[in-house]
Amino acid sequence: MSQPNPISRYRWRVVDIVVGAVLGIAVGLVFFAWNFVGDLVGDTLKLIFPPAKGLLGGLWLLGGVLGGLIIRKPGAAIFVEVIAALVPALIGSQWGFTVLVSGLLQGAGAELVFLVFFYRVWKLPVAMIAGACAAAFEWVYEIFVWYAGWRTLYQGLYLVFLAFSGVLLAGVLGWLIQKALAQTGVLDRFESGREVRSLI
């Protein structure tokens, strides 16, 4: 009997593309709603202590972590995060299509972590690291584009707050969402869904 090609587990199927796109759109709608929170609460935090605005940034990193956890294929984190970023850009975002740059960087940050673990380890600590790495990639972009005038201390503290938010709002929350979706059975065509369902 021939052995299955191990490379095939990394090949994208039609269902991967469709689910990734739907997931990206859903997360993108969350992004759009979160923009209003970012405007209200984020601007208030910025007035009190500017780097603290990073505490809200983690939710914008959710798409990449969640996409990677569910689809478990190379490129999934970038694919879902970029689509999620595209949604508010099309609906109407104060940042316009510059959010696509953020989406690409955020997805790449999460993607790098999944790559380091060879797309084989999907435990909570990996999701948390992916959230933190996505935050670090976004931080580099924002420091050059938006906060270049901040003093070094503020820039460093912003990274700390943003990474902490990425760990919780992208890493932990993404991992919990993936588990919750898997338990409903909607992810049964994915390894991520079958893995959880086999434990029920």
PDB file of C-alpha atoms in Angstrom:
ATOM      1  CA  MET A   1       0.000   0.000   0.000  1.00  0.00           C
ATOM      2  CA  SER A   2       1.426   3.416  -0.928  1.00  0.00           C
ATOM      3  CA  GLN A   3       2.071   5.887   1.834  1.00  0.00           C
ATOM      4  CA  PRO A   4       0.337   9.282   1.687  1.00  0.00           C
ATOM      5  CA  ASN A   5       2.512  12.112   0.474  1.00  0.00           C
ATOM      6  CA  PRO A   6       3.373  14.221   3.530  1.00  0.00           C
ATOM      7  CA  ILE A   7       3.482  17.317   1.339  1.00  0.00           C
ATOM      8  CA  SER A   8      -0.224  16.914   0.575  1.00  0.00           C
ATOM      9  CA  ARG A   9      -1.156  18.035   4.093  1.00  0.00           C
ATOM     10  CA  TYR A  10       0.191  21.479   3.191  1.00  0.00           C
ATOM     11  CA  ARG A  11      -1.670  21.798  -0.102  1.00  0.00           C
ATOM     12  CA  TRP A  12      -4.635  24.133  -0.180  1.00  0.00           C
ATOM     13  CA  ARG A  13      -8.054  22.684  -0.977  1.00  0.00           C
ATOM     14  CA  VAL A  14     -11.073  24.568  -2.259  1.00  0.00           C
ATOM     15  CA  VAL A  15     -12.641  24.310   1.195  1.00  0.00           C
ATOM     16  CA  ASP A  16      -9.549  25.938   2.707  1.00  0.00           C
ATOM     17  CA  ILE A  17      -9.877  28.913   0.372  1.00  0.00           C
ATOM     18  CA  VAL A  18     -13.618  29.281   0.890  1.00  0.00           C
ATOM     19  CA  VAL A  19     -13.502  28.967   4.675  1.00  0.00           C
ATOM     20  CA  GLY A  20     -10.470  31.240   4.851  1.00  0.00           C
ATOM     21  CA  ALA A  21     -12.294  33.901   2.843  1.00  0.00           C
ATOM     22  CA  VAL A  22     -15.470  33.618   4.940  1.00  0.00           C
ATOM     23  CA  LEU A  23     -13.417  33.732   8.110  1.00  0.00           C
ATOM     24  CA  GLY A  24     -11.574  36.806   6.857  1.00  0.00           C
ATOM     25  CA  ILE A  25     -14.824  38.585   6.037  1.00  0.00           C
ATOM     26  CA  ALA A  26     -16.285  37.759   9.458  1.00  0.00           C
ATOM     27  CA  VAL A  27     -13.194  38.993  11.266  1.00  0.00           C
ATOM     28  CA  GLY A  28     -13.122  42.051   9.002  1.00  0.00           C
ATOM     29  CA  LEU A  29     -16.617  42.988  10.170  1.00  0.00           C
ATOM     30  CA  VAL A  30     -15.369  42.698  13.739  1.00  0.00           C
ATOM     31  CA  PHE A  31     -12.498  45.007  12.777  1.00  0.00           C
ATOM     32  CA  PHE A  32     -14.937  47.533  11.361  1.00  0.00           C
ATOM     33  CA  ALA A  33     -16.974  47.563  14.573  1.00  0.00           C
ATOM     34  CA  TRP A  34     -13.794  47.689  16.671  1.00  0.00           C
ATOM     35  CA  ASN A  35     -12.745  50.856  14.831  1.00  0.00           C
ATOM     36  CA  PHE A  36     -15.382  52.766  16.773  1.00  0.00           C
ATOM     37  CA  VAL A  37     -14.052  51.432  20.067  1.00  0.00           C
ATOM     38  CA  GLY A  38     -10.556  52.336  18.952  1.00  0.00           C
ATOM     39  CA  ASP A  39     -11.633  55.881  18.176  1.00  0.00           C
ATOM     40  CA  LEU A  40     -13.441  56.423  21.462  1.00  0.00           C
ATOM     41  CA  VAL A  41     -11.488  54.438  24.043  1.00  0.00           C
ATOM     42  CA  GLY A  42      -8.176  54.502  22.199  1.00  0.00           C
ATOM     43  CA  ASP A  43      -8.107  58.278  21.883  1.00  0.00           C
ATOM     44  CA  THR A  44      -8.988  58.586  25.566  1.00  0.00           C
ATOM     45  CA  LEU A  45      -6.139  56.252  26.521  1.00  0.00           C
ATOM     46  CA  LYS A  46      -3.821  58.202  24.268  1.00  0.00           C
ATOM     47  CA  LEU A  47      -4.648  61.392  26.133  1.00  0.00           C
ATOM     48  CA  ILE A  48      -4.028  59.761  29.510  1.00  0.00           C
ATOM     49  CA  PHE A  49      -0.892  57.832  28.550  1.00  0.00           C
ATOM     50  CA  PRO A  50      -0.171  57.515  24.804  1.00  0.00           C
ATOM     51  CA  PRO A  51       1.476  54.046  24.764  1.00  0.00           C
ATOM     52  CA  ALA A  52      -1.563  52.562  26.546  1.00  0.00           C
ATOM     53  CA  LYS A  53      -3.467  52.775  23.254  1.00  0.00           C
ATOM     54  CA  GLY A  54      -1.641  49.582  22.350  1.00  0.00           C
ATOM     55  CA  LEU A  55      -3.885  47.686  24.763  1.00  0.00           C
ATOM     56  CA  LEU A  56      -6.650  47.822  22.144  1.00  0.00           C
ATOM     57  CA  GLY A  57      -4.494  46.729  19.220  1.00  0.00           C
ATOM     58  CA  GLY A  58      -4.613  42.991  19.805  1.00  0.00           C
ATOM     59  CA  LEU A  59      -8.041  42.485  18.302  1.00  0.00           C
ATOM     60  CA  TRP A  60      -6.786  43.724  14.925  1.00  0.00           C
ATOM     61  CA  LEU A  61      -4.319  40.830  14.998  1.00  0.00           C
ATOM     62  CA  LEU A  62      -7.006  38.173  15.441  1.00  0.00           C
ATOM     63  CA  GLY A  63      -7.452  37.205  11.782  1.00  0.00           C
ATOM     64  CA  GLY A  64      -3.959  35.865  11.245  1.00  0.00           C
ATOM     65  CA  VAL A  65      -3.845  33.815  14.420  1.00  0.00           C
ATOM     66  CA  LEU A  66      -7.344  32.424  13.962  1.00  0.00           C
ATOM     67  CA  GLY A  67      -6.782  31.639  10.289  1.00  0.00           C
ATOM     68  CA  GLY A  68      -3.608  29.768  11.053  1.00  0.00           C
ATOM     69  CA  LEU A  69      -5.162  27.805  13.901  1.00  0.00           C
ATOM     70  CA  ILE A  70      -8.149  26.703  11.845  1.00  0.00           C
ATOM     71  CA  ILE A  71      -6.743  26.101   8.351  1.00  0.00           C
ATOM     72  CA  ARG A  72      -3.252  24.971   9.381  1.00  0.00           C
ATOM     73  CA  LYS A  73      -1.706  25.526   5.962  1.00  0.00           C
ATOM     74  CA  PRO A  74       1.210  27.717   4.892  1.00  0.00           C
ATOM     75  CA  GLY A  75      -0.072  31.187   4.075  1.00  0.00           C
ATOM     76  CA  ALA A  76      -3.350  30.850   5.989  1.00  0.00           C
ATOM     77  CA  ALA A  77      -2.482  33.504   8.568  1.00  0.00           C
ATOM     78  CA  ILE A  78      -1.578  36.047   5.882  1.00  0.00           C
ATOM     79  CA  PHE A  79      -4.549  35.131   3.685  1.00  0.00           C
ATOM     80  CA  VAL A  80      -7.168  35.562   6.418  1.00  0.00           C
ATOM     81  CA  GLU A  81      -5.595  38.687   7.932  1.00  0.00           C
ATOM     82  CA  VAL A  82      -5.336  40.481   4.586  1.00  0.00           C
ATOM     83  CA  ILE A  83      -8.955  39.700   3.710  1.00  0.00           C
ATOM     84  CA  ALA A  84      -9.999  40.846   7.178  1.00  0.00           C
ATOM     85  CA  ALA A  85      -8.127  44.116   6.614  1.00  0.00           C
ATOM     86  CA  LEU A  86      -9.717  44.547   3.188  1.00  0.00           C
ATOM     87  CA  VAL A  87     -13.270  44.502   4.595  1.00  0.00           C
ATOM     88  CA  PRO A  88     -13.118  47.768   6.590  1.00  0.00           C
ATOM     89  CA  ALA A  89     -11.118  49.356   3.763  1.00  0.00           C
ATOM     90  CA  LEU A  90     -13.975  48.613   1.341  1.00  0.00           C
ATOM     91  CA  ILE A  91     -16.747  49.537   3.778  1.00  0.00           C
ATOM     92  CA  GLY A  92     -15.039  52.746   4.807  1.00  0.00           C
ATOM     93  CA  SER A  93     -12.158  53.101   7.217  1.00  0.00           C
ATOM     94  CA  GLN A  94     -10.411  56.255   8.362  1.00  0.00           C
ATOM     95  CA  TRP A  95      -7.126  54.619   7.363  1.00  0.00           C
ATOM     96  CA  GLY A  96      -8.264  53.734   3.846  1.00  0.00           C
ATOM     97  CA  PHE A  97      -6.358  51.021   2.016  1.00  0.00           C
ATOM     98  CA  THR A  98      -3.245  51.521   4.145  1.00  0.00           C
ATOM     99  CA  VAL A  99      -4.811  48.863   6.386  1.00  0.00           C
ATOM    100  CA  LEU A 100      -3.764  46.295   3.784  1.00  0.00           C
ATOM    101  CA  VAL A 101      -0.137  46.968   4.685  1.00  0.00           C
ATOM    102  CA  SER A 102      -0.986  46.375   8.333  1.00  0.00           C
ATOM    103  CA  GLY A 103      -2.914  43.229   7.430  1.00  0.00           C
ATOM    104  CA  LEU A 104       0.017  41.852   5.471  1.00  0.00           C
ATOM    105  CA  LEU A 105       2.498  42.561   8.261  1.00  0.00           C
ATOM    106  CA  GLN A 106       0.239  41.263  11.016  1.00  0.00           C
ATOM    107  CA  GLY A 107      -0.472  38.086   9.087  1.00  0.00           C
ATOM    108  CA  ALA A 108       3.232  37.650   8.355  1.00  0.00           C
ATOM    109  CA  GLY A 109       4.076  37.948  12.049  1.00  0.00           C
ATOM    110  CA  ALA A 110       1.684  35.162  12.992  1.00  0.00           C
ATOM    111  CA  GLU A 111       2.706  33.135   9.938  1.00  0.00           C
ATOM    112  CA  LEU A 112       6.350  33.219  10.973  1.00  0.00           C
ATOM    113  CA  VAL A 113       5.548  31.574  14.310  1.00  0.00           C
ATOM    114  CA  PHE A 114       3.498  28.792  12.730  1.00  0.00           C
ATOM    115  CA  LEU A 115       6.346  28.256  10.242  1.00  0.00           C
ATOM    116  CA  VAL A 116       8.900  27.982  13.058  1.00  0.00           C
ATOM    117  CA  PHE A 117       6.792  25.172  14.506  1.00  0.00           C
ATOM    118  CA  PHE A 118       6.531  23.571  11.019  1.00  0.00           C
ATOM    119  CA  TYR A 119       2.741  23.968  11.000  1.00  0.00           C
ATOM    120  CA  ARG A 120       2.462  21.061  13.422  1.00  0.00           C
ATOM    121  CA  VAL A 121       2.047  22.569  16.900  1.00  0.00           C
ATOM    122  CA  TRP A 122      -1.247  24.314  17.618  1.00  0.00           C
ATOM    123  CA  LYS A 123      -1.334  24.602  21.384  1.00  0.00           C
ATOM    124  CA  LEU A 124      -2.286  27.727  23.312  1.00  0.00           C
ATOM    125  CA  PRO A 125       1.314  28.903  23.923  1.00  0.00           C
ATOM    126  CA  VAL A 126       1.981  28.866  20.170  1.00  0.00           C
ATOM    127  CA  ALA A 127      -1.161  30.931  19.545  1.00  0.00           C
ATOM    128  CA  MET A 128      -0.031  33.405  22.206  1.00  0.00           C
ATOM    129  CA  ILE A 129       3.429  33.711  20.668  1.00  0.00           C
ATOM    130  CA  ALA A 130       1.828  34.207  17.244  1.00  0.00           C
ATOM    131  CA  GLY A 131      -0.267  37.051  18.656  1.00  0.00           C
ATOM    132  CA  ALA A 132       2.816  38.671  20.169  1.00  0.00           C
ATOM    133  CA  CYS A 133       4.840  38.305  16.962  1.00  0.00           C
ATOM    134  CA  ALA A 134       2.010  39.786  14.894  1.00  0.00           C
ATOM    135  CA  ALA A 135       2.039  42.725  17.307  1.00  0.00           C
ATOM    136  CA  ALA A 136       5.783  43.178  16.896  1.00  0.00           C
ATOM    137  CA  PHE A 137       5.497  43.289  13.100  1.00  0.00           C
ATOM    138  CA  GLU A 138       2.688  45.843  13.316  1.00  0.00           C
ATOM    139  CA  TRP A 139       4.651  47.880  15.856  1.00  0.00           C
ATOM    140  CA  VAL A 140       7.541  48.368  13.429  1.00  0.00           C
ATOM    141  CA  TYR A 141       5.147  49.738  10.822  1.00  0.00           C
ATOM    142  CA  GLU A 142       3.307  52.037  13.220  1.00  0.00           C
ATOM    143  CA  ILE A 143       6.489  53.422  14.769  1.00  0.00           C
ATOM    144  CA  PHE A 144       7.758  54.490  11.361  1.00  0.00           C
ATOM    145  CA  VAL A 145       4.431  55.737   9.992  1.00  0.00           C
ATOM    146  CA  TRP A 146       2.431  57.035  12.961  1.00  0.00           C
ATOM    147  CA  TYR A 147       4.605  57.379  16.046  1.00  0.00           C
ATOM    148  CA  ALA A 148       8.046  58.316  14.776  1.00  0.00           C
ATOM    149  CA  GLY A 149       7.881  61.474  16.895  1.00  0.00           C
ATOM    150  CA  TRP A 150       7.457  59.594  20.161  1.00  0.00           C
ATOM    151  CA  ARG A 151      10.412  59.350  22.484  1.00  0.00           C
ATOM    152  CA  THR A 152      12.106  55.980  22.704  1.00  0.00           C
ATOM    153  CA  LEU A 153      10.572  55.127  26.081  1.00  0.00           C
ATOM    154  CA  TYR A 154       7.055  55.622  24.744  1.00  0.00           C
ATOM    155  CA  GLN A 155       7.824  53.564  21.655  1.00  0.00           C
ATOM    156  CA  GLY A 156       9.155  50.718  23.795  1.00  0.00           C
ATOM    157  CA  LEU A 157       6.179  50.806  26.140  1.00  0.00           C
ATOM    158  CA  TYR A 158       3.823  50.845  23.172  1.00  0.00           C
ATOM    159  CA  LEU A 159       5.414  47.602  21.994  1.00  0.00           C
ATOM    160  CA  VAL A 160       4.891  46.079  25.458  1.00  0.00           C
ATOM    161  CA  PHE A 161       1.224  47.073  25.569  1.00  0.00           C
ATOM    162  CA  LEU A 162       0.591  46.008  21.974  1.00  0.00           C
ATOM    163  CA  ALA A 163       2.301  42.633  22.458  1.00  0.00           C
ATOM    164  CA  PHE A 164       0.352  42.014  25.679  1.00  0.00           C
ATOM    165  CA  SER A 165      -2.870  42.807  23.835  1.00  0.00           C
ATOM    166  CA  GLY A 166      -1.799  40.540  20.970  1.00  0.00           C
ATOM    167  CA  VAL A 167      -1.199  37.658  23.354  1.00  0.00           C
ATOM    168  CA  LEU A 168      -4.668  38.027  24.901  1.00  0.00           C
ATOM    169  CA  LEU A 169      -6.973  39.352  22.160  1.00  0.00           C
ATOM    170  CA  ALA A 170      -5.381  37.489  19.244  1.00  0.00           C
ATOM    171  CA  GLY A 171      -3.631  34.516  20.849  1.00  0.00           C
ATOM    172  CA  VAL A 172      -5.869  33.433  23.718  1.00  0.00           C
ATOM    173  CA  LEU A 173      -9.116  34.663  22.175  1.00  0.00           C
ATOM    174  CA  GLY A 174      -8.256  33.146  18.789  1.00  0.00           C
ATOM    175  CA  TRP A 175      -7.456  29.801  20.391  1.00  0.00           C
ATOM    176  CA  LEU A 176     -10.735  29.827  22.348  1.00  0.00           C
ATOM    177  CA  ILE A 177     -12.764  30.740  19.251  1.00  0.00           C
ATOM    178  CA  GLN A 178     -11.161  27.924  17.271  1.00  0.00           C
ATOM    179  CA  LYS A 179     -11.983  25.433  20.023  1.00  0.00           C
ATOM    180  CA  ALA A 180     -15.560  26.691  20.319  1.00  0.00           C
ATOM    181  CA  LEU A 181     -16.141  26.471  16.559  1.00  0.00           C
ATOM    182  CA  ALA A 182     -14.635  22.988  16.449  1.00  0.00           C
ATOM    183  CA  GLN A 183     -16.992  21.742  19.149  1.00  0.00           C
ATOM    184  CA  THR A 184     -20.004  22.719  17.027  1.00  0.00           C
ATOM    185  CA  GLY A 185     -18.837  20.468  14.194  1.00  0.00           C
ATOM    186  CA  VAL A 186     -18.485  23.205  11.580  1.00  0.00           C
ATOM    187  CA  LEU A 187     -14.751  22.506  11.302  1.00  0.00           C
ATOM    188  CA  ASP A 188     -15.028  18.752  10.822  1.00  0.00           C
ATOM    189  CA  ARG A 189     -13.387  19.010   7.390  1.00  0.00           C
ATOM    190  CA  PHE A 190     -10.303  20.411   9.054  1.00  0.00           C
ATOM    191  CA  GLU A 191      -7.711  18.782  11.260  1.00  0.00           C
ATOM    192  CA  SER A 192      -8.379  21.539  13.795  1.00  0.00           C
ATOM    193  CA  GLY A 193     -12.018  20.489  14.044  1.00  0.00           C
ATOM    194  CA  ARG A 194     -11.496  16.725  14.094  1.00  0.00           C
ATOM    195  CA  GLU A 195      -8.814  17.060  16.752  1.00  0.00           C
ATOM    196  CA  VAL A 196     -11.160  18.790  19.197  1.00  0.00           C
ATOM    197  CA  ARG A 197     -14.194  16.634  18.359  1.00  0.00           C
ATOM    198  CA  SER A 198     -12.212  13.455  18.990  1.00  0.00           C
ATOM    199  CA  LEU A 199     -11.799  14.530  22.609  1.00  0.00           C
ATOM    200  CA  ILE A 200     -15.513  15.078  23.214  1.00  0.00           C
TER     201      ILE A 200
END
